[in-house]
Coordinates of C-alpha atoms in Angstrom, one line a residue:
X1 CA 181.6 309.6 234.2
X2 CA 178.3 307.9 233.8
X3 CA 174.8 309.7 233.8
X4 CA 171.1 307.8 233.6
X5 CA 169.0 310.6 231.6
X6 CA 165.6 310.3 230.6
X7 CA 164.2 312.6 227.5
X8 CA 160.8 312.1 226.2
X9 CA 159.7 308.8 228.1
X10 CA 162.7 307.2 226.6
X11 CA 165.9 306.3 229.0
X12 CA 169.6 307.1 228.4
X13 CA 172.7 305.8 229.5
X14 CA 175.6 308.2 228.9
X15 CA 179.1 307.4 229.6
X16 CA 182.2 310.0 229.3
X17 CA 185.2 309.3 229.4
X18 CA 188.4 312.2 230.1
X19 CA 190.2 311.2 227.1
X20 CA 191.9 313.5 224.0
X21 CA 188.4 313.2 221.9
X22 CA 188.8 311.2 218.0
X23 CA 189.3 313.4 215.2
X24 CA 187.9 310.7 212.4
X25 CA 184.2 309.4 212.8
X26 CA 185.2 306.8 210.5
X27 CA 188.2 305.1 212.9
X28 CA 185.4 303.9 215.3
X29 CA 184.2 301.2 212.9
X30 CA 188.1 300.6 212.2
X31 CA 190.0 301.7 215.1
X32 CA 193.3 302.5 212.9
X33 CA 192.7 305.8 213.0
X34 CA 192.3 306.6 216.7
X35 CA 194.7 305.8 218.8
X36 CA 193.6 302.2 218.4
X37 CA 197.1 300.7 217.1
X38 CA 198.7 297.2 217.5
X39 CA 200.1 298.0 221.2
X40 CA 196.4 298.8 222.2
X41 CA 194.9 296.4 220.4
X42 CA 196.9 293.6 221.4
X43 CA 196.5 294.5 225.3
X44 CA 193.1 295.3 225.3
X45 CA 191.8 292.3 223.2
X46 CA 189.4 294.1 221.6
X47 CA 187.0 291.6 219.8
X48 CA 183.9 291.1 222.4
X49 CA 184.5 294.8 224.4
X50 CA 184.4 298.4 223.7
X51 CA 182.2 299.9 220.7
X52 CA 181.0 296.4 218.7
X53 CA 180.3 295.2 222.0
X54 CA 176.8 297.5 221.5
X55 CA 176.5 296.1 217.8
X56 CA 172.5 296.0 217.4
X57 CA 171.7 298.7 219.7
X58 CA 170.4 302.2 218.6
X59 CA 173.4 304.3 220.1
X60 CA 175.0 308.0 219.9
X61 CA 178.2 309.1 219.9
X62 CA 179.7 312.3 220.6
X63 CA 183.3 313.2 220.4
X64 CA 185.5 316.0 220.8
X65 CA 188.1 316.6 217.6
X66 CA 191.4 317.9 218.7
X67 CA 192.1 318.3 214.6
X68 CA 189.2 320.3 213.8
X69 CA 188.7 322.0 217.8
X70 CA 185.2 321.3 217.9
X71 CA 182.9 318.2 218.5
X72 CA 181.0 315.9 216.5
X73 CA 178.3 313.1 217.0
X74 CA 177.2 310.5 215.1
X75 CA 173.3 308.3 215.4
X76 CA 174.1 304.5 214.4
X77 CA 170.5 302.8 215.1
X78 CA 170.6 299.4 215.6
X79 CA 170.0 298.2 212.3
X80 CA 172.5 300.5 210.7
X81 CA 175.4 298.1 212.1
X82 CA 175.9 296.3 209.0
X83 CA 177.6 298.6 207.3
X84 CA 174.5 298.9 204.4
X85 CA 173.9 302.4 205.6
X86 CA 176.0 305.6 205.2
X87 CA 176.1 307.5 208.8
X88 CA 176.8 311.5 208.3
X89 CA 178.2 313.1 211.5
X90 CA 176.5 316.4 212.9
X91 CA 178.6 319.2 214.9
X92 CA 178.0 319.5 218.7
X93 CA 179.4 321.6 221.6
X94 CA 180.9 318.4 223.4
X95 CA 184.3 320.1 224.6
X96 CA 186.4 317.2 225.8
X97 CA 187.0 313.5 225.7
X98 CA 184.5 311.0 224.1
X99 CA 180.8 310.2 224.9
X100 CA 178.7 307.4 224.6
X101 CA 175.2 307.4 224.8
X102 CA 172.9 304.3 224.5
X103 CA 169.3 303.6 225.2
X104 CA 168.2 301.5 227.2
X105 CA 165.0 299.4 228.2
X106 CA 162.7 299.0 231.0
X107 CA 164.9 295.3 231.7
X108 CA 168.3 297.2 231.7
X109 CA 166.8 300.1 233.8
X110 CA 166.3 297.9 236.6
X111 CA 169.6 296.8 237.4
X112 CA 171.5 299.0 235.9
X113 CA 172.8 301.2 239.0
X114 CA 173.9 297.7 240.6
X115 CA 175.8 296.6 237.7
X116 CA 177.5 299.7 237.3
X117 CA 178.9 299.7 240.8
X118 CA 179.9 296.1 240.8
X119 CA 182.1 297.3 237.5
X120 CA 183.7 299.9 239.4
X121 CA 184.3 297.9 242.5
X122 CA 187.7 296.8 241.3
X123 CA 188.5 299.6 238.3
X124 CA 191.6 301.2 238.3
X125 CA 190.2 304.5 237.3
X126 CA 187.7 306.4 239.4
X127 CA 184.0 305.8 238.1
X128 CA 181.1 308.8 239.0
X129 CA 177.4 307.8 238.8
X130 CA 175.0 310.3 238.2
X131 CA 177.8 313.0 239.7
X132 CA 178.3 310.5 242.7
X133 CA 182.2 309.0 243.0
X134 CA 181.6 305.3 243.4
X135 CA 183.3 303.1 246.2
X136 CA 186.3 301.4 244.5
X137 CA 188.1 298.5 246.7
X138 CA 191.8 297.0 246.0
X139 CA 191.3 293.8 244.6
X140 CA 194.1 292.4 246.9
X141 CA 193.0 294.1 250.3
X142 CA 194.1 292.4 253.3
X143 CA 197.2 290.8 251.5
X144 CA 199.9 289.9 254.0
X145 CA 202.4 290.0 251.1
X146 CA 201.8 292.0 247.8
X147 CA 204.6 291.7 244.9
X148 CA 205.0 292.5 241.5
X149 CA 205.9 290.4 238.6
X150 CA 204.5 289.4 235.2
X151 CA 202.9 292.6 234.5
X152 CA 201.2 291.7 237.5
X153 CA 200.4 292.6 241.2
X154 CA 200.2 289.1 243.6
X155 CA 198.8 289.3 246.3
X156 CA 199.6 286.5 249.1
X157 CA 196.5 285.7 251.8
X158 CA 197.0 283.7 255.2
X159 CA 193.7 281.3 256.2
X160 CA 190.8 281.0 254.0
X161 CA 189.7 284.6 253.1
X162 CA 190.5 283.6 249.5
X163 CA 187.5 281.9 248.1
X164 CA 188.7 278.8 246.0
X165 CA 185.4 279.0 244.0
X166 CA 185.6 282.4 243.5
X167 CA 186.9 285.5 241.5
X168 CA 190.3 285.7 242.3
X169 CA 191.9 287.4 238.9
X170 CA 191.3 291.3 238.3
X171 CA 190.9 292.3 234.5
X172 CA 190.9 296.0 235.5
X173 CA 187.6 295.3 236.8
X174 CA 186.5 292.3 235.9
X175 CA 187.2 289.6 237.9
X176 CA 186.9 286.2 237.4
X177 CA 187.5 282.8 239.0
X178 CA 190.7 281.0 238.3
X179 CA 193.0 277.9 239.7
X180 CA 195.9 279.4 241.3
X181 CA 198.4 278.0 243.4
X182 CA 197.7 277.4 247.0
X183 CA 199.2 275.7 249.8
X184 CA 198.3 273.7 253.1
X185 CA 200.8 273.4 256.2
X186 CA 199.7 269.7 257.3
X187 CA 198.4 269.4 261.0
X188 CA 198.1 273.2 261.7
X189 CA 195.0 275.7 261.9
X190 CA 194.6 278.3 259.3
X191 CA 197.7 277.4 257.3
X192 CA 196.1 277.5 254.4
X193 CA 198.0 279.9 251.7
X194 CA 196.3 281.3 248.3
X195 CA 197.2 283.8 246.3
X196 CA 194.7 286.6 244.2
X197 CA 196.0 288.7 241.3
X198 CA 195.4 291.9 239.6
X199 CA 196.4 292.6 236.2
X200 CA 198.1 295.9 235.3
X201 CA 199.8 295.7 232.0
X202 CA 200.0 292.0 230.6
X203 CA 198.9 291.8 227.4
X204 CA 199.9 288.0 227.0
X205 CA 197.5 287.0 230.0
X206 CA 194.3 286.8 228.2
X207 CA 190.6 285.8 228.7
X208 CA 188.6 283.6 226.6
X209 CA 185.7 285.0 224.8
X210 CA 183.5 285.4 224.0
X211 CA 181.8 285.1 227.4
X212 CA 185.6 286.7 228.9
X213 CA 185.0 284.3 232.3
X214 CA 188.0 282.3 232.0
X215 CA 191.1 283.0 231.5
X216 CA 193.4 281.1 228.5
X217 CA 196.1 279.0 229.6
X218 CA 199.4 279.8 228.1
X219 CA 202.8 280.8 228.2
X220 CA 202.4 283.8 229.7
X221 CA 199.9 282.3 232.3
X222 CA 202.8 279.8 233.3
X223 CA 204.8 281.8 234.0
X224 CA 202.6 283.8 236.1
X225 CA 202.2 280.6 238.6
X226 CA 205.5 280.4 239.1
X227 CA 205.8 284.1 240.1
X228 CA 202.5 282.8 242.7
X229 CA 204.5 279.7 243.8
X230 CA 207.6 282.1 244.4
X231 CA 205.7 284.9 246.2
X232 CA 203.8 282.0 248.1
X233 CA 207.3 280.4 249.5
X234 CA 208.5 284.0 250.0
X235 CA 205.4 285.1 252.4
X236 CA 206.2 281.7 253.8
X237 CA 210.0 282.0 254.6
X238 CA 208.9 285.3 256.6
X239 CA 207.1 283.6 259.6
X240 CA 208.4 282.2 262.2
X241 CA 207.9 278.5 261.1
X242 CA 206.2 276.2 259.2
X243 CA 205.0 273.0 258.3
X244 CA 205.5 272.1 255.2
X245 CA 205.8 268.5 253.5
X246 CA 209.4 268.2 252.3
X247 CA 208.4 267.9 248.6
X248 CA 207.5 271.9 249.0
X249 CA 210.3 272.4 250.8
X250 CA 212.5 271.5 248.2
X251 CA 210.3 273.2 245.3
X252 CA 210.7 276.5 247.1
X253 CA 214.5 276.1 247.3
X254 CA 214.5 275.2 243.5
X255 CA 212.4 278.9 243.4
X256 CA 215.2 280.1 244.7
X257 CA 213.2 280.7 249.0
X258 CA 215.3 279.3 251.2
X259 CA 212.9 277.7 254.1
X260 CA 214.5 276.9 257.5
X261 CA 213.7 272.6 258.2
X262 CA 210.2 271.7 259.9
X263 CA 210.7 272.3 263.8
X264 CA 211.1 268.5 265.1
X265 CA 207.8 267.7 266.8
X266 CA 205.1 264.7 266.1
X267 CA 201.8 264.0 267.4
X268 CA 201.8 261.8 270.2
X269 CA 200.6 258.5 269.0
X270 CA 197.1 257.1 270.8
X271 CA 195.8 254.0 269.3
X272 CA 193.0 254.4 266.5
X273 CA 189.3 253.2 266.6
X274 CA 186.9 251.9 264.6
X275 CA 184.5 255.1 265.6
X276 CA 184.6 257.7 263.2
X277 CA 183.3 259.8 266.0
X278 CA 186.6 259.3 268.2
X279 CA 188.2 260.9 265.3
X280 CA 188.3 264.6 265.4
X281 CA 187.9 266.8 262.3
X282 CA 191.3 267.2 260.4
X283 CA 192.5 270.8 261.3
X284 CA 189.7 271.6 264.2
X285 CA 191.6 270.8 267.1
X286 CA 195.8 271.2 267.6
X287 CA 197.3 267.9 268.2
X288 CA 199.2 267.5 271.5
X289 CA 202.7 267.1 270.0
X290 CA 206.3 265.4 271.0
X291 CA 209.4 267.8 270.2
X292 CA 211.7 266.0 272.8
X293 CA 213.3 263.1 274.1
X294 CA 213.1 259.6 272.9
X295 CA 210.3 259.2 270.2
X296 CA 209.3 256.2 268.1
X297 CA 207.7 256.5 265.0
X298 CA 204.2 253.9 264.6
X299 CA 202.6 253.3 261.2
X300 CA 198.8 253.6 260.6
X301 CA 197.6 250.0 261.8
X302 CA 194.0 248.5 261.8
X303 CA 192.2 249.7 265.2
X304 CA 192.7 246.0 266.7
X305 CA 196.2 245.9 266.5
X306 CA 196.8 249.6 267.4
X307 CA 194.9 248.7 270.5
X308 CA 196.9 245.7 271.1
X309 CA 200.5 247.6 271.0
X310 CA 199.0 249.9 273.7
X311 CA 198.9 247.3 276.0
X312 CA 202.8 246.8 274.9
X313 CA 203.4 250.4 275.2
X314 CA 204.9 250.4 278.9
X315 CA 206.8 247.1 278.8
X316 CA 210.3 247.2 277.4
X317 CA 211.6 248.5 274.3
X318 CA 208.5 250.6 274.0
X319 CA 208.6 252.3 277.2
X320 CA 211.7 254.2 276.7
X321 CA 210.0 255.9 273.8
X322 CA 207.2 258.4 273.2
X323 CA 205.4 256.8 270.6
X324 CA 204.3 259.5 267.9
X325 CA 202.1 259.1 264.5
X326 CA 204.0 258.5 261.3
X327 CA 204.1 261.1 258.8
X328 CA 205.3 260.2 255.6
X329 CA 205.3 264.1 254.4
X330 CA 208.3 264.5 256.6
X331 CA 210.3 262.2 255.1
X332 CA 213.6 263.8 254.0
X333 CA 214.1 266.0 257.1
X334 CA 217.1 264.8 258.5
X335 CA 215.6 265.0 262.1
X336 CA 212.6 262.8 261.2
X337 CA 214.7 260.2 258.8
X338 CA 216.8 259.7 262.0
X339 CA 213.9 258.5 264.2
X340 CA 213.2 254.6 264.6
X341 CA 210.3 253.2 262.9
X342 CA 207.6 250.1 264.3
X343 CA 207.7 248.7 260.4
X344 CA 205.0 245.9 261.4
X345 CA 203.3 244.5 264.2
X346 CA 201.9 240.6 264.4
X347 CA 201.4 238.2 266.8
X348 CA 201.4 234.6 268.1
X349 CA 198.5 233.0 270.0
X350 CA 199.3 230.3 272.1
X351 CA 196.7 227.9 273.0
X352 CA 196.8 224.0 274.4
X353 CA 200.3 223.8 273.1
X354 CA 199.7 225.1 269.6
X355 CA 200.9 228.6 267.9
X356 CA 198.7 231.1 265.9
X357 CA 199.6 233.4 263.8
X358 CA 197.8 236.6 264.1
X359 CA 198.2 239.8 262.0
X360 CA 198.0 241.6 258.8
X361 CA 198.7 238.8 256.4
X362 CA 197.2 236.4 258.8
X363 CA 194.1 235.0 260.2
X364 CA 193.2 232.7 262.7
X365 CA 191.3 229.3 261.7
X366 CA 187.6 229.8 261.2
X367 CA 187.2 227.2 264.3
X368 CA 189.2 229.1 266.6
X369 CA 186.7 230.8 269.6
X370 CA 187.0 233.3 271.6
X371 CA 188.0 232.6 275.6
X372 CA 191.2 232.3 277.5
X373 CA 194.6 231.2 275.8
X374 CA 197.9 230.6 277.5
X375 CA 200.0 233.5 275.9
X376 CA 199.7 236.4 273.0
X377 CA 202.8 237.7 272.0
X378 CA 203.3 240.7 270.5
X379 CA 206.2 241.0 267.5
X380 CA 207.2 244.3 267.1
X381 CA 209.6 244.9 263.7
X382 CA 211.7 248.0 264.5
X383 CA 214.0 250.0 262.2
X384 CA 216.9 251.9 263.8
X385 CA 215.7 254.7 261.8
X386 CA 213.0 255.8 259.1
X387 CA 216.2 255.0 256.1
X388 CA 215.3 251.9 253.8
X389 CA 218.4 250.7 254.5
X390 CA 218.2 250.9 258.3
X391 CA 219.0 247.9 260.2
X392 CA 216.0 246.1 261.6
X393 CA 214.9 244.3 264.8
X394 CA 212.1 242.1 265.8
X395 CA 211.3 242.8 269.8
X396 CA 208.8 240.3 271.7
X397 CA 206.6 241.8 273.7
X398 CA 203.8 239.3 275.9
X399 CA 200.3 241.2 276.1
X400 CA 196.8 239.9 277.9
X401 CA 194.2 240.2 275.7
X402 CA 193.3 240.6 272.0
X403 CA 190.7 241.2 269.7
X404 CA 190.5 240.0 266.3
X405 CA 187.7 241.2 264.2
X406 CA 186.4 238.8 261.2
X407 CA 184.7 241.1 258.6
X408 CA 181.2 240.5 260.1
X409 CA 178.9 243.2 260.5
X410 CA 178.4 242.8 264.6
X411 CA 180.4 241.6 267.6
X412 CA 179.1 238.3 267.4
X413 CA 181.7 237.1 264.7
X414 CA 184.5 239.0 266.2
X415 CA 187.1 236.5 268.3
X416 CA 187.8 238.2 271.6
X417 CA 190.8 236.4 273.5
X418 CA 192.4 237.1 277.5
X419 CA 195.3 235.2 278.9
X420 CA 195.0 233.6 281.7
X421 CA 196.3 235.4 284.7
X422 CA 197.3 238.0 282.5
X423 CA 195.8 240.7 285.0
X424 CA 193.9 242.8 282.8
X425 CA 190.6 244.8 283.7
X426 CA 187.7 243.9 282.1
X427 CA 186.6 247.0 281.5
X428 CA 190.0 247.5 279.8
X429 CA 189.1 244.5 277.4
X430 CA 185.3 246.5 277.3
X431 CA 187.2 249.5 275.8
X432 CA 189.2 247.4 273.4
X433 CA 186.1 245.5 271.9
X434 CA 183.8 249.0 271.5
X435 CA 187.3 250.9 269.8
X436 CA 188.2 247.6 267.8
X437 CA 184.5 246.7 266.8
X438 CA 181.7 249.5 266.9
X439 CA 181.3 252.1 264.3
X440 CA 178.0 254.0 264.3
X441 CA 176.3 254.1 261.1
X442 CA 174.8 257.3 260.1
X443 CA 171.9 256.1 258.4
X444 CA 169.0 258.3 257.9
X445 CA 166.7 256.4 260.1
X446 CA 169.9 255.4 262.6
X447 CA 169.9 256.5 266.0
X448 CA 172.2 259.1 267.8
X449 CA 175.8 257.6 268.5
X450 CA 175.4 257.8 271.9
X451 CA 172.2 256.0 271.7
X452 CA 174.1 253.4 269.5
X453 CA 176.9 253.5 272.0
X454 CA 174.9 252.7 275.0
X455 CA 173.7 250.3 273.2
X456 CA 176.3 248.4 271.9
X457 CA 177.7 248.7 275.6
X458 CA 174.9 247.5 277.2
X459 CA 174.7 244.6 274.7
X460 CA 176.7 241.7 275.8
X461 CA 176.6 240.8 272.1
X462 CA 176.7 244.1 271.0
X463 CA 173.8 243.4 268.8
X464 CA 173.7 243.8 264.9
X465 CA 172.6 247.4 264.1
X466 CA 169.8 246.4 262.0
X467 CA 168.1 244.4 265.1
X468 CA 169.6 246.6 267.7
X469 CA 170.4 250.1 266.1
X470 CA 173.9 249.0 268.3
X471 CA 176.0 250.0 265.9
X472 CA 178.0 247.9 263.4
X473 CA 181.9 246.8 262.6
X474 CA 182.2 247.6 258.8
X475 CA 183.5 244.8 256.8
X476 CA 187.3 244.5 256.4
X477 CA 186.8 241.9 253.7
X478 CA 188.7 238.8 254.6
X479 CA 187.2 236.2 252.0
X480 CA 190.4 234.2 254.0
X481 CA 188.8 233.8 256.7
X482 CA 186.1 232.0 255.8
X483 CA 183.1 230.9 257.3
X484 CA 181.9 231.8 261.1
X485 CA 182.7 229.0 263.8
X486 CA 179.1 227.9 265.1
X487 CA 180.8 226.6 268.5
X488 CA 182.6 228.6 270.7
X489 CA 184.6 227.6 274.0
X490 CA 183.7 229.1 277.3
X491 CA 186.4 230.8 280.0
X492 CA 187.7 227.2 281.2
X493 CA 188.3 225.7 277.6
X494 CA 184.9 223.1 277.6
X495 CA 183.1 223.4 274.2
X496 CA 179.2 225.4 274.8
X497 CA 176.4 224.3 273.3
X498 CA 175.2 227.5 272.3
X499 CA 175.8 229.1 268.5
X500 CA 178.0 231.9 268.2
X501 CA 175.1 234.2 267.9
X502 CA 173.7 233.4 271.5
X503 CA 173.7 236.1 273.9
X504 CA 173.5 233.7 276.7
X505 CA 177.4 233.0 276.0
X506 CA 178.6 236.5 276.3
X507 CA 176.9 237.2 279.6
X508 CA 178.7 233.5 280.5
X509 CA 181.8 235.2 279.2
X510 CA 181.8 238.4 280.7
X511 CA 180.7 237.4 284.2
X512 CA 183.7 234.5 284.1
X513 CA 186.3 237.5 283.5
X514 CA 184.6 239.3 286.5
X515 CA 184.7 236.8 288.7
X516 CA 188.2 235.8 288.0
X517 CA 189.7 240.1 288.5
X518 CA 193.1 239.4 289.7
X519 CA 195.0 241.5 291.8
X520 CA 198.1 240.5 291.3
X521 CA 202.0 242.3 292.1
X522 CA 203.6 243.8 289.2
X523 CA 206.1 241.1 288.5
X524 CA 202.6 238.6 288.0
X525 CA 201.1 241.1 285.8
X526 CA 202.3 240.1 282.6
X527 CA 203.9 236.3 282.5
X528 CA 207.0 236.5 280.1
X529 CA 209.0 233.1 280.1
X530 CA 212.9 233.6 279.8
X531 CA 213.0 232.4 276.0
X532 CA 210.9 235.3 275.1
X533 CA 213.1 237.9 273.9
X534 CA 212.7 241.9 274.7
X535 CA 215.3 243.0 272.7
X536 CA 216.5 242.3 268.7
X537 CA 217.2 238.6 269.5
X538 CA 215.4 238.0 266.2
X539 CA 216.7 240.5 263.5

């Protein structure tokens, strides 16, 4: 019970507790006599709390004696706490329990009634203000699991009530911010599992002092996060399913949870791009998923090369498979291990006769323009499954087009190549060049990205972003590839006249691939001479 009483101008705080009284005025300076043992001591901590917590303050204590049936009290000023002065205890007519009563100044006065309540928010015992019972909360409302262990009561939470950053370990009342355990479920909304805990009787879990804001890492402390890891698995094992990386999998099992496997099911893979605006924010939108039928696992690649394979995506191996997004997590559920695996993709550039290597180790000759080629092929190395030791195939799969990006910070480097009466749509090739090539920068002074979209479409060059605000390619940093070509070729093969950075050459090179728009049968789409190989002809 806590009262605010003013006598003579001067203010009072006065707090009461409902306790058996002290029979010796002496024990409060040593606490032997009063109840005060080792067993208290050592859960309550004492140094930094209780009585010497008010050493240098003018305070008053009253106390009922069970020994003597009456009360006493007892003036300590606040420069009688060094002990050089003898205090001499006076009766009173205080009937019960123990009382404290302090003065205070104008500074405490003021935000005294707020700091009181924020105490009592999380006490265990019921706390009265000026005769008023004071709202009291459980620390772990809300929890979708509470267990006991450790001297402790864990609460489990689902989503992101828990603030990381915030208290989230009860002292009987005081709570104060701590790392606990936590756990994500990759790829799904609001699997985000944390934990908060209040203390009831556990006298090894202790806080530092003398500020008491953070609590001491120790024994006891460990193994109070493994009772969180445990209760975390345990909530875990109670829902329907999960997603968990298999490394967690196999920690709750050594916990002692058993977990059922990761329901099979991948995001469906859709080639990557340059744009960091393309890319939606991890956990904001659900992935449309694969659970069924024939799937194919595909690496992360570099956007040109992603956007390559999906012109290879419908032509055989690859279009008996859903292709779906690798996910290394998964690796050691038996369903995922068993799925086949695109290891690495290159290709070989065929023009006048001669072969070019294109890929992740490989560049093409710094004299090598963009225009029409005879043939890009496609090398696809294919695991039977995701197991090291899985046997491995190479398929050969002809594409039409290609974009190989140089480093540069604008299209104008880049080397953008089309077969010739490979039957793709130029707008097609218009996609793959913005997805391979622009990124918006978001500068301070840059414009929108869809101003720097429009731009960088309406740009046959694309334009360099600090010239056209067109957006930019950020550099991959090939110092193999060496310096830009100053010549390029135009659609027939003849050498032009104009430097790589004219814009008179891209409108050349854009209009020839409009005015050549085939509309040819299926079987002329995509030229494939018999030597080329489909399946693992080249293991």
């Amino acid at each position: 019970m806590i009262n605010l009483v003013e006598e003579d101008g001067r203010a009072f705080l006065d707090i009461h507790d409902d306790g058996c009284g002290i029979d010796n005025p002496a024990a409060l300076l040593t606490f032997g006599l009063s109840g005060w043992g080792d067993d208290i001591m050592r859960r309550e901590a004492l140094a930094g709390i209780g009585l010497f917590s008010l050493a240098g303050h003018a305070i008053e204590i009253h106390a009922f004696s069970p020994a003597m049936g009456h009360g006493w009290k007892v003036r300590i000023p606040a420069e009688a706490w060094s002990g050089d002065r003898a205090l001499e205890p006076e009766p009173c007519d205080l009937g019960w329990g123990t009382m404290v009563r302090i003065e205070i100044s104008g500074d405490w006065k003021m935000g005294i009634c707020s700091a009181i309540a924020e105490a009592a928010r999380y006490y265990p015992l019921p706390v009265m203000l000026d005769g008023a019972l004071l709202p009291r909360k459980d620390f772990l409302k809300d929890a979708l699991l509470i267990e006991e262990a450790c001297g402790c009561r864990i609460g489990v939470y689902k989503g992101n009530s828990v603030r990381q950053d915030g208290p989230c370990i009860n002292f009987h009342g005081l709570a104060v911010p701590c790392s606990l355990p936590n756990i994500f479920e990759l790829k799904r909304q609001d699997c985000h599992w944390s934990v908060r805990i209040d203390v009831i009787d556990a006298p090894e879990i202790r806080l530092a002092l003398p500020a008491r804001n953070a609590v001491i890492t120790n024994e006891a402390m460990k193994a109070l996060r493994i009772a969180m890891e445990r209760a975390l698995y345990t909530a875990i094992a109670a829902q329907e399913e999960h997603r968990l990386p298999f490394a967690l999998w196999l920690r709750a099992r050594g916990l002692g949870v058993t977990l059922p496997a990761v329901r099979p099911g991948l995001s469906i893979w859709h080639p990557s791009s340059d744009d960091e605006h393309d890319k939606p924010a991890d956990g904001t939108t659900a992935p449309e998923t694969a659970s069924g039928g024939a799937l194919m696992v595909v690496p992360s690649l570099r956007s040109e090369i992603a956007q390559a394979l999906a012109l290879a995506h419908h032509q055989p191996p690859l279009q008996d498979f859903v292709l779906v997004e690798e996910e290394r997590w998964l690796d050691g559920y038996d369903w995922y291990d068993a799925l086949p695996i695109i290891l690495y993709v290159s290709f070989r550039i065929y023009r006048e006769g001669i072969e070019y290597p294109y890929g992740e180790d490989d560049r093409l000759p710094c004299s090598f323009a963009s225009g029409f080629v005879d043939r890009i092929v496609s090398d696809l190395e294919i695991a039977e499954t995701c197991h090291e030791d899985a046997p491995r195939y190479v398929h050969s799969i002809e594409i039409p087009a290609l974009v190989c990006p140089t480093g540069s910070w604008d299209i104008e480097e880049a080397v953008v190549l089309v077969t010739r009466g490979g039957g793709i749509d130029p707008d097609r090739v218009g996609r793959m060049i913005h997805a391979s090539l622009f990124s918006a920068p978001d500068d301070a002074d840059a414009d929108s990205w869809e101003t720097q979209s429009r731009a960088f479409a309406r740009s046959p060059a694309g334009g360099d972003r600090r010239s056209s605000g067109g957006g930019r390619r950020h550099p991959r940093g090939h110092p193999d590839r060496g310096a830009p070509s100053s010549r390029l070729s135009d659609p027939e093969g003849s050498p032009d006249c104009h430097p790589r950075g004219s814009r008179r050459h891209h409108r050349r090179f854009h209009a020839g691939l409009m005015s050549r728009r085939p509309n040819p049968s299926p079987e002329q789409q995509i030229r494939r001479p018999d030597t080329m190989p489909t399946e693992g002809a080249r293991p």
